[in-house]
Short mmCIF file of C-alpha atoms in Angstrom, two decimals:
data_model
loop_
_atom_site.label_atom_id
_atom_site.label_comp_id
_atom_site.label_asym_id
_atom_site.label_seq_id
_atom_site.Cartn_x
_atom_site.Cartn_y
_atom_site.Cartn_z
CA MET A 29 -34.66 -15.43 36.01
CA SER A 30 -34.82 -11.66 35.69
CA ASP A 31 -32.30 -11.73 32.82
CA ARG A 32 -34.42 -13.94 30.59
CA PRO A 33 -36.79 -11.26 29.22
CA ASP A 34 -33.81 -9.04 28.33
CA HIS A 35 -32.01 -12.03 26.86
CA LYS A 36 -35.00 -12.92 24.68
CA LEU A 37 -35.47 -9.29 23.71
CA ARG A 38 -31.82 -9.01 22.67
CA HIS A 39 -32.05 -12.10 20.46
CA LYS A 40 -35.31 -10.85 18.97
CA SER A 41 -33.74 -7.47 18.14
CA LEU A 42 -30.74 -9.24 16.62
CA GLY A 43 -33.05 -11.27 14.41
CA ILE A 44 -34.82 -8.11 13.26
CA ILE A 45 -31.46 -6.59 12.33
CA PHE A 46 -29.82 -9.60 10.68
CA LEU A 47 -32.73 -10.70 8.47
CA PRO A 48 -32.76 -7.55 6.30
CA LEU A 49 -28.96 -7.45 6.46
CA SER A 50 -28.76 -11.00 5.06
CA ILE A 51 -31.25 -10.14 2.31
CA LEU A 52 -29.28 -7.01 1.43
CA LEU A 53 -26.05 -9.01 1.27
CA LEU A 54 -27.62 -11.60 -1.04
CA LEU A 55 -29.03 -8.90 -3.33
CA SER A 56 -25.68 -7.10 -3.35
CA MET A 57 -23.87 -10.28 -4.33
CA THR A 58 -26.38 -10.95 -7.10
CA VAL A 59 -25.99 -7.48 -8.60
CA ALA A 60 -22.19 -7.62 -8.22
CA VAL A 61 -22.03 -10.90 -10.12
CA ALA A 62 -24.37 -9.67 -12.85
CA VAL A 63 -22.81 -6.28 -13.67
CA GLY A 64 -19.55 -5.68 -15.49
CA PRO A 65 -18.18 -5.08 -18.98
CA VAL A 66 -20.31 -8.07 -20.01
CA SER A 67 -23.65 -7.74 -18.20
CA VAL A 68 -25.84 -10.74 -17.45
CA PRO A 69 -29.56 -10.59 -16.50
CA LEU A 70 -30.07 -10.88 -12.73
CA GLU A 71 -32.34 -13.91 -13.00
CA LYS A 72 -29.63 -15.86 -14.83
CA VAL A 73 -27.02 -15.39 -12.09
CA TRP A 74 -28.36 -18.03 -9.73
CA GLN A 75 -29.63 -20.18 -12.60
CA ILE A 76 -26.08 -20.48 -13.88
CA ALA A 77 -24.76 -21.15 -10.37
CA PHE A 78 -27.43 -23.81 -9.77
CA GLN A 79 -26.72 -25.43 -13.12
CA GLN A 80 -22.99 -25.57 -12.34
CA ILE A 81 -23.69 -27.35 -9.05
CA PHE A 82 -26.46 -29.60 -10.40
CA PRO A 83 -25.73 -29.85 -14.14
CA ASP A 84 -28.59 -32.21 -15.02
CA LEU A 85 -31.48 -30.34 -13.40
CA LEU A 86 -31.66 -27.20 -15.56
CA GLU A 87 -31.66 -26.57 -19.28
CA THR A 88 -29.07 -24.04 -20.38
CA ASN A 89 -30.41 -20.96 -22.17
CA TRP A 90 -27.19 -18.97 -21.96
CA SER A 91 -23.89 -19.05 -23.77
CA LYS A 92 -20.80 -20.88 -22.53
CA GLY A 93 -19.02 -17.53 -22.33
CA GLN A 94 -21.67 -16.15 -19.95
CA ALA A 95 -21.38 -19.25 -17.78
CA ASN A 96 -17.60 -18.93 -17.61
CA ILE A 97 -17.75 -15.24 -16.72
CA ILE A 98 -20.37 -15.75 -14.00
CA TRP A 99 -19.12 -18.96 -12.43
CA ASP A 100 -15.36 -18.96 -12.98
CA ILE A 101 -14.58 -15.24 -12.63
CA ARG A 102 -17.26 -13.21 -10.87
CA PHE A 103 -18.62 -15.62 -8.28
CA PRO A 104 -15.19 -16.33 -6.72
CA ARG A 105 -14.40 -12.62 -6.85
CA VAL A 106 -17.61 -11.57 -5.09
CA LEU A 107 -17.28 -14.32 -2.48
CA LEU A 108 -13.69 -13.25 -1.79
CA GLY A 109 -15.00 -9.68 -1.43
CA VAL A 110 -17.52 -10.89 1.16
CA ILE A 111 -14.78 -12.68 3.12
CA VAL A 112 -12.34 -9.77 2.91
CA GLY A 113 -14.91 -7.13 3.89
CA ALA A 114 -16.29 -9.21 6.74
CA GLY A 115 -12.82 -10.18 7.96
CA LEU A 116 -11.33 -6.67 7.93
CA ALA A 117 -14.34 -5.11 9.64
CA THR A 118 -14.42 -7.81 12.33
CA VAL A 119 -10.69 -7.57 12.98
CA GLY A 120 -10.95 -3.79 13.21
CA ALA A 121 -13.72 -4.04 15.78
CA VAL A 122 -11.72 -6.52 17.88
CA LEU A 123 -8.52 -4.45 17.76
CA GLN A 124 -10.40 -1.30 18.74
CA ALA A 125 -11.97 -3.11 21.69
CA THR A 126 -8.75 -4.83 22.75
CA THR A 127 -6.59 -1.69 22.64
CA ARG A 128 -9.38 0.72 23.64
CA ASN A 129 -8.27 2.83 20.70
CA PRO A 130 -11.01 3.93 18.25
CA LEU A 131 -8.38 4.43 15.52
CA ALA A 132 -7.01 0.87 15.66
CA ASP A 133 -7.03 -0.79 12.26
CA PRO A 134 -5.77 -4.14 10.90
CA TYR A 135 -3.10 -2.30 8.91
CA LEU A 136 -1.93 -0.25 11.88
CA PHE A 137 -0.08 -3.26 13.29
CA GLY A 138 2.30 -3.91 10.42
CA VAL A 139 0.53 -7.05 9.23
CA SER A 140 -0.31 -5.68 5.80
CA SER A 141 3.17 -4.21 5.38
CA GLY A 142 4.73 -7.58 6.19
CA ALA A 143 2.43 -9.32 3.73
CA ALA A 144 3.26 -6.73 1.08
CA LEU A 145 6.98 -7.28 1.63
CA GLY A 146 6.56 -11.05 1.23
CA ALA A 147 4.47 -10.68 -1.91
CA VAL A 148 6.79 -8.13 -3.49
CA THR A 149 9.76 -10.40 -2.79
CA VAL A 150 8.08 -13.10 -4.88
CA ILE A 151 6.92 -10.78 -7.67
CA VAL A 152 10.17 -8.87 -8.09
CA HIS A 153 12.89 -11.34 -7.08
CA LEU A 154 11.98 -14.96 -6.33
CA GLY A 155 9.41 -15.71 -8.97
CA SER A 156 6.98 -18.60 -8.75
CA PHE A 157 8.29 -21.22 -6.32
CA ALA A 158 5.00 -22.93 -5.48
CA GLY A 159 2.91 -22.33 -8.57
CA LEU A 160 -0.37 -20.50 -8.03
CA TYR A 161 0.16 -20.49 -4.26
CA SER A 162 3.54 -18.68 -4.33
CA LEU A 163 2.14 -15.19 -3.73
CA PRO A 164 -0.32 -16.11 -0.92
CA ILE A 165 2.30 -18.22 0.87
CA ALA A 166 4.94 -15.48 0.75
CA ALA A 167 2.45 -12.80 1.83
CA PHE A 168 1.23 -14.92 4.74
CA ILE A 169 4.79 -15.63 5.91
CA GLY A 170 5.54 -11.90 5.74
CA ALA A 171 2.42 -11.12 7.79
CA LEU A 172 3.33 -13.62 10.50
CA CYS A 173 6.93 -12.32 10.65
CA SER A 174 5.66 -8.77 11.11
CA LEU A 175 3.31 -10.02 13.85
CA LEU A 176 6.23 -11.61 15.67
CA LEU A 177 8.27 -8.43 15.36
CA VAL A 178 5.43 -6.26 16.68
CA ALA A 179 4.84 -8.66 19.59
CA LEU A 180 8.55 -8.62 20.53
CA LEU A 181 8.79 -4.84 20.38
CA SER A 182 5.58 -4.24 22.32
CA SER A 183 6.27 -6.74 25.10
CA ARG A 184 7.23 -5.26 28.44
CA ASP A 185 7.88 -7.60 31.34
CA SER A 186 6.34 -10.34 29.20
CA GLN A 187 3.12 -8.32 28.86
CA LEU A 188 1.49 -6.84 25.78
CA THR A 189 0.42 -3.28 26.55
CA SER A 190 -1.98 -1.35 24.34
CA ASP A 191 0.13 1.78 23.88
CA ARG A 192 3.31 -0.11 23.07
CA LEU A 193 1.37 -2.42 20.73
CA ILE A 194 0.13 0.51 18.65
CA LEU A 195 3.49 2.29 18.57
CA ALA A 196 5.31 -0.93 17.67
CA GLY A 197 2.79 -1.67 14.92
CA ILE A 198 3.19 1.79 13.38
CA SER A 199 6.99 1.55 13.56
CA VAL A 200 7.11 -1.91 11.99
CA SER A 201 4.61 -0.88 9.32
CA PHE A 202 6.74 2.07 8.17
CA ILE A 203 9.99 0.09 8.26
CA LEU A 204 8.61 -2.83 6.26
CA MET A 205 6.90 -0.55 3.76
CA SER A 206 10.16 1.31 3.18
CA LEU A 207 11.88 -2.03 2.52
CA THR A 208 9.08 -2.94 0.11
CA ASN A 209 9.45 0.33 -1.79
CA PHE A 210 13.23 -0.13 -1.93
CA MET A 211 12.81 -3.63 -3.40
CA ILE A 212 10.43 -2.28 -6.03
CA PHE A 213 12.89 0.47 -6.92
CA GLN A 214 15.81 -1.96 -7.17
CA GLY A 215 13.89 -4.74 -8.91
CA ASP A 216 12.59 -5.32 -12.39
CA GLN A 217 10.66 -2.19 -13.40
CA ARG A 218 8.40 -4.26 -15.63
CA ALA A 219 6.95 -5.83 -12.48
CA ALA A 220 6.31 -2.44 -10.84
CA HIS A 221 2.77 -2.11 -12.23
CA SER A 222 1.60 -5.46 -10.87
CA VAL A 223 3.31 -4.78 -7.53
CA VAL A 224 1.68 -1.38 -7.10
CA PHE A 225 -1.72 -2.77 -8.08
CA TRP A 226 -1.33 -5.55 -5.51
CA MET A 227 -0.27 -3.09 -2.79
CA LEU A 228 -3.38 -0.99 -3.48
CA GLY A 229 -5.64 -4.01 -3.18
CA GLY A 230 -7.92 -5.94 -5.50
CA LEU A 231 -9.93 -9.13 -5.84
CA GLY A 232 -8.52 -10.22 -9.19
CA MET A 233 -6.68 -13.18 -7.62
CA ALA A 234 -9.93 -14.87 -6.62
CA ARG A 235 -10.03 -18.51 -7.75
CA TRP A 236 -12.26 -21.38 -6.67
CA SER A 237 -9.15 -23.44 -5.97
CA GLN A 238 -7.92 -20.87 -3.42
CA LEU A 239 -11.17 -19.57 -1.98
CA TRP A 240 -11.49 -22.29 0.66
CA ILE A 241 -8.35 -21.03 2.44
CA PRO A 242 -9.59 -17.55 3.48
CA ALA A 243 -13.10 -18.94 4.01
CA LEU A 244 -11.87 -21.60 6.43
CA PHE A 245 -9.63 -19.22 8.36
CA PHE A 246 -12.30 -16.53 8.55
CA ILE A 247 -15.04 -18.88 9.76
CA GLY A 248 -12.76 -20.39 12.38
CA GLY A 249 -11.35 -17.04 13.48
CA PHE A 250 -14.73 -15.31 13.55
CA SER A 251 -16.23 -18.14 15.62
CA TYR A 252 -13.43 -17.79 18.18
CA LEU A 253 -13.73 -13.99 18.30
CA LEU A 254 -17.49 -14.19 18.74
CA LEU A 255 -17.02 -16.55 21.67
CA GLN A 256 -14.70 -13.93 23.20
CA ALA A 257 -17.28 -11.13 22.92
CA ARG A 258 -17.80 -10.95 26.69
CA VAL A 259 -14.04 -10.77 27.20
CA LEU A 260 -13.87 -7.92 24.69
CA ASN A 261 -16.64 -6.11 26.54
CA ALA A 262 -14.62 -6.46 29.74
CA LEU A 263 -11.40 -5.25 28.09
CA MET A 264 -13.22 -2.15 26.85
CA THR A 265 -13.85 -1.13 30.46
CA GLY A 266 -10.11 -1.11 31.20
CA GLU A 267 -7.44 -3.54 32.35
CA GLU A 268 -8.12 -3.08 36.06
CA SER A 269 -11.84 -3.68 35.65
CA ALA A 270 -11.16 -6.75 33.50
CA LEU A 271 -8.78 -8.12 36.14
CA THR A 272 -11.40 -7.70 38.86
CA LEU A 273 -13.74 -9.81 36.70
CA GLY A 274 -11.17 -12.62 36.73
CA ILE A 275 -9.98 -12.15 33.15
CA ASP A 276 -6.34 -12.89 32.33
CA VAL A 277 -5.76 -9.71 30.31
CA LYS A 278 -2.28 -10.65 29.11
CA ARG A 279 -3.29 -14.08 27.83
CA HIS A 280 -6.55 -13.00 26.20
CA ARG A 281 -4.97 -9.97 24.54
CA LEU A 282 -2.23 -12.18 23.07
CA TYR A 283 -4.74 -14.73 21.75
CA LEU A 284 -7.01 -12.06 20.31
CA PHE A 285 -4.15 -10.22 18.65
CA THR A 286 -2.77 -13.44 17.17
CA CYS A 287 -6.17 -14.44 15.79
CA CYS A 288 -6.61 -10.99 14.24
CA ALA A 289 -3.15 -11.13 12.70
CA VAL A 290 -3.74 -14.57 11.17
CA ILE A 291 -7.07 -13.51 9.64
CA THR A 292 -5.54 -10.30 8.29
CA GLY A 293 -2.50 -12.14 6.94
CA ILE A 294 -4.66 -14.61 5.02
CA ILE A 295 -6.84 -11.80 3.65
CA VAL A 296 -3.92 -9.62 2.59
CA ALA A 297 -2.25 -12.61 0.96
CA LEU A 298 -5.10 -12.83 -1.57
CA SER A 299 -6.54 -9.31 -1.79
CA GLY A 300 -3.58 -7.04 -1.17
CA ALA A 301 -3.67 -4.05 1.17
CA ILE A 302 -7.22 -2.66 1.41
CA GLY A 303 -7.28 0.03 4.06
CA PHE A 304 -9.88 1.84 6.18
CA VAL A 305 -12.55 -0.91 6.11
CA GLY A 306 -11.51 -2.09 9.58
CA LEU A 307 -11.56 1.46 10.87
CA MET A 308 -14.78 2.87 9.38
CA ILE A 309 -17.24 -0.02 9.72
CA PRO A 310 -16.78 -0.62 13.51
CA HIS A 311 -17.14 3.14 14.12
CA ILE A 312 -20.41 3.27 12.20
CA VAL A 313 -21.78 0.09 13.82
CA ARG A 314 -21.02 1.27 17.36
CA GLN A 315 -22.55 4.68 16.70
CA ILE A 316 -25.81 3.12 15.52
CA PHE A 317 -26.13 -0.16 17.46
CA GLY A 318 -24.12 0.38 20.64
CA SER A 319 -20.87 -1.14 21.88
CA ASP A 320 -21.87 -4.67 22.96
CA ASN A 321 -19.49 -6.85 20.98
CA ARG A 322 -21.99 -9.72 20.88
CA ARG A 323 -23.93 -7.48 18.52
CA VAL A 324 -21.05 -5.45 17.07
CA LEU A 325 -19.00 -8.34 15.65
CA PRO A 326 -21.75 -9.98 13.54
CA LEU A 327 -22.98 -6.58 12.33
CA CYS A 328 -19.45 -5.53 11.38
CA ALA A 329 -19.03 -8.77 9.43
CA GLY A 330 -22.30 -8.28 7.52
CA ILE A 331 -21.94 -4.57 6.82
CA GLY A 332 -18.25 -4.93 5.98
CA ALA A 333 -19.08 -7.64 3.44
CA ILE A 334 -21.80 -5.54 1.80
CA PHE A 335 -19.55 -2.47 1.73
CA LEU A 336 -16.64 -4.20 0.01
CA VAL A 337 -18.89 -5.97 -2.52
CA TRP A 338 -20.16 -2.57 -3.68
CA VAL A 339 -16.69 -1.04 -3.60
CA ASP A 340 -15.57 -3.81 -5.94
CA VAL A 341 -18.49 -3.02 -8.25
CA LEU A 342 -17.31 0.60 -8.36
CA ALA A 343 -13.73 -0.54 -8.98
CA ARG A 344 -14.85 -2.56 -12.00
CA MET A 345 -17.28 -0.01 -13.44
CA LEU A 346 -15.73 3.45 -12.96
CA LEU A 347 -13.01 3.01 -15.60
CA SER A 348 -14.45 0.00 -17.42
CA PRO A 349 -12.99 -2.08 -18.96
CA GLN A 350 -9.92 -1.08 -16.93
CA GLU A 351 -10.08 -2.13 -13.27
CA LEU A 352 -9.40 0.41 -10.52
CA PRO A 353 -7.56 -0.82 -7.39
CA ILE A 354 -10.00 -1.19 -4.50
CA GLY A 355 -7.61 0.49 -2.07
CA ILE A 356 -7.96 3.79 -3.95
CA ILE A 357 -11.74 3.80 -3.42
CA THR A 358 -11.59 2.73 0.26
CA ALA A 359 -8.94 5.41 0.88
CA ALA A 360 -11.28 8.01 -0.63
CA PHE A 361 -14.13 6.83 1.59
CA GLY A 362 -11.74 6.83 4.56
CA GLY A 363 -10.69 10.42 3.90
CA VAL A 364 -14.31 11.58 3.72
CA PHE A 365 -15.04 9.59 6.89
CA PHE A 366 -12.25 11.32 8.81
CA VAL A 367 -13.40 14.73 7.61
CA GLY A 368 -16.88 13.87 8.86
CA LEU A 369 -15.49 12.87 12.26
CA LEU A 370 -13.49 16.07 12.45
CA LEU A 371 -16.50 18.25 11.62
CA LYS A 372 -18.65 16.34 14.10
CA ARG A 373 -16.17 16.90 16.95
CA GLN A 374 -15.88 20.60 16.13
CA ASN A 375 -19.63 21.12 16.48
#
């Protein structure tokens, strides 16, 4: 009975946090859909969306071109940005908790390198073998293969250990990336530009026909990870402490790592390699809101989504009408973030 006031207080504080966060996300999405080389008034964004869903309820006072830009191009792009930002930030938080390493990142475990290798194989050599789904399928297969390789290298006595997991991930990442670069060098140079752009990340592949795939995997994966928040809290205290609490560390670490790899693989398959989101956002959230993963995971998802939506706006506007790869901007933010950490630790 003594836990109930704290329990109610925690949920009340979560509500206070998530309400403005949800409003900020909605406003960010609205602005992101409206701005671009062809700007559309903010009030028309949701009018166009509503009219597309319920075509007989609203009179159209906009051009067909505006409707196509808003509904067919920008809405899928912004929604993919929400999924990618939320997914990468959540996966980063889980990996940092699971490995007890504050520098753990979705791309530290070779998943993005494997996805890049699969995608480059299609772009440079294989060509379209499954139509519009060729690139995502190849990237996802590459991500899963890299996951299997990392798991095999990091296993010791049938156990996944944190240190070996990180070292194996770094090793696999460098090996696969070198293979990717070799394939680009040996392949058709006319495809090099599209390959490099994909490796640096972007949301240009967003289509309504494909959007349900990352959405479904993210919702399912996030729900599972949120249910494991207490396990993550226990793992953060150390393996011995987690074992004394009756937690099967080996089994839970394997499940959590697999779930993170699947989410990352799906994301990378559609957005390319976008780094540092999964490293920066969990750091910031834990510094401000504490380390309880029941709070950290939803906040990482919300803040990660908002962050990447605005990064995509910058990517579209800085060199308009040319589009800047998102990975360049997140890498710049990541560099500044690391400098800030370094200066903070020196003081």
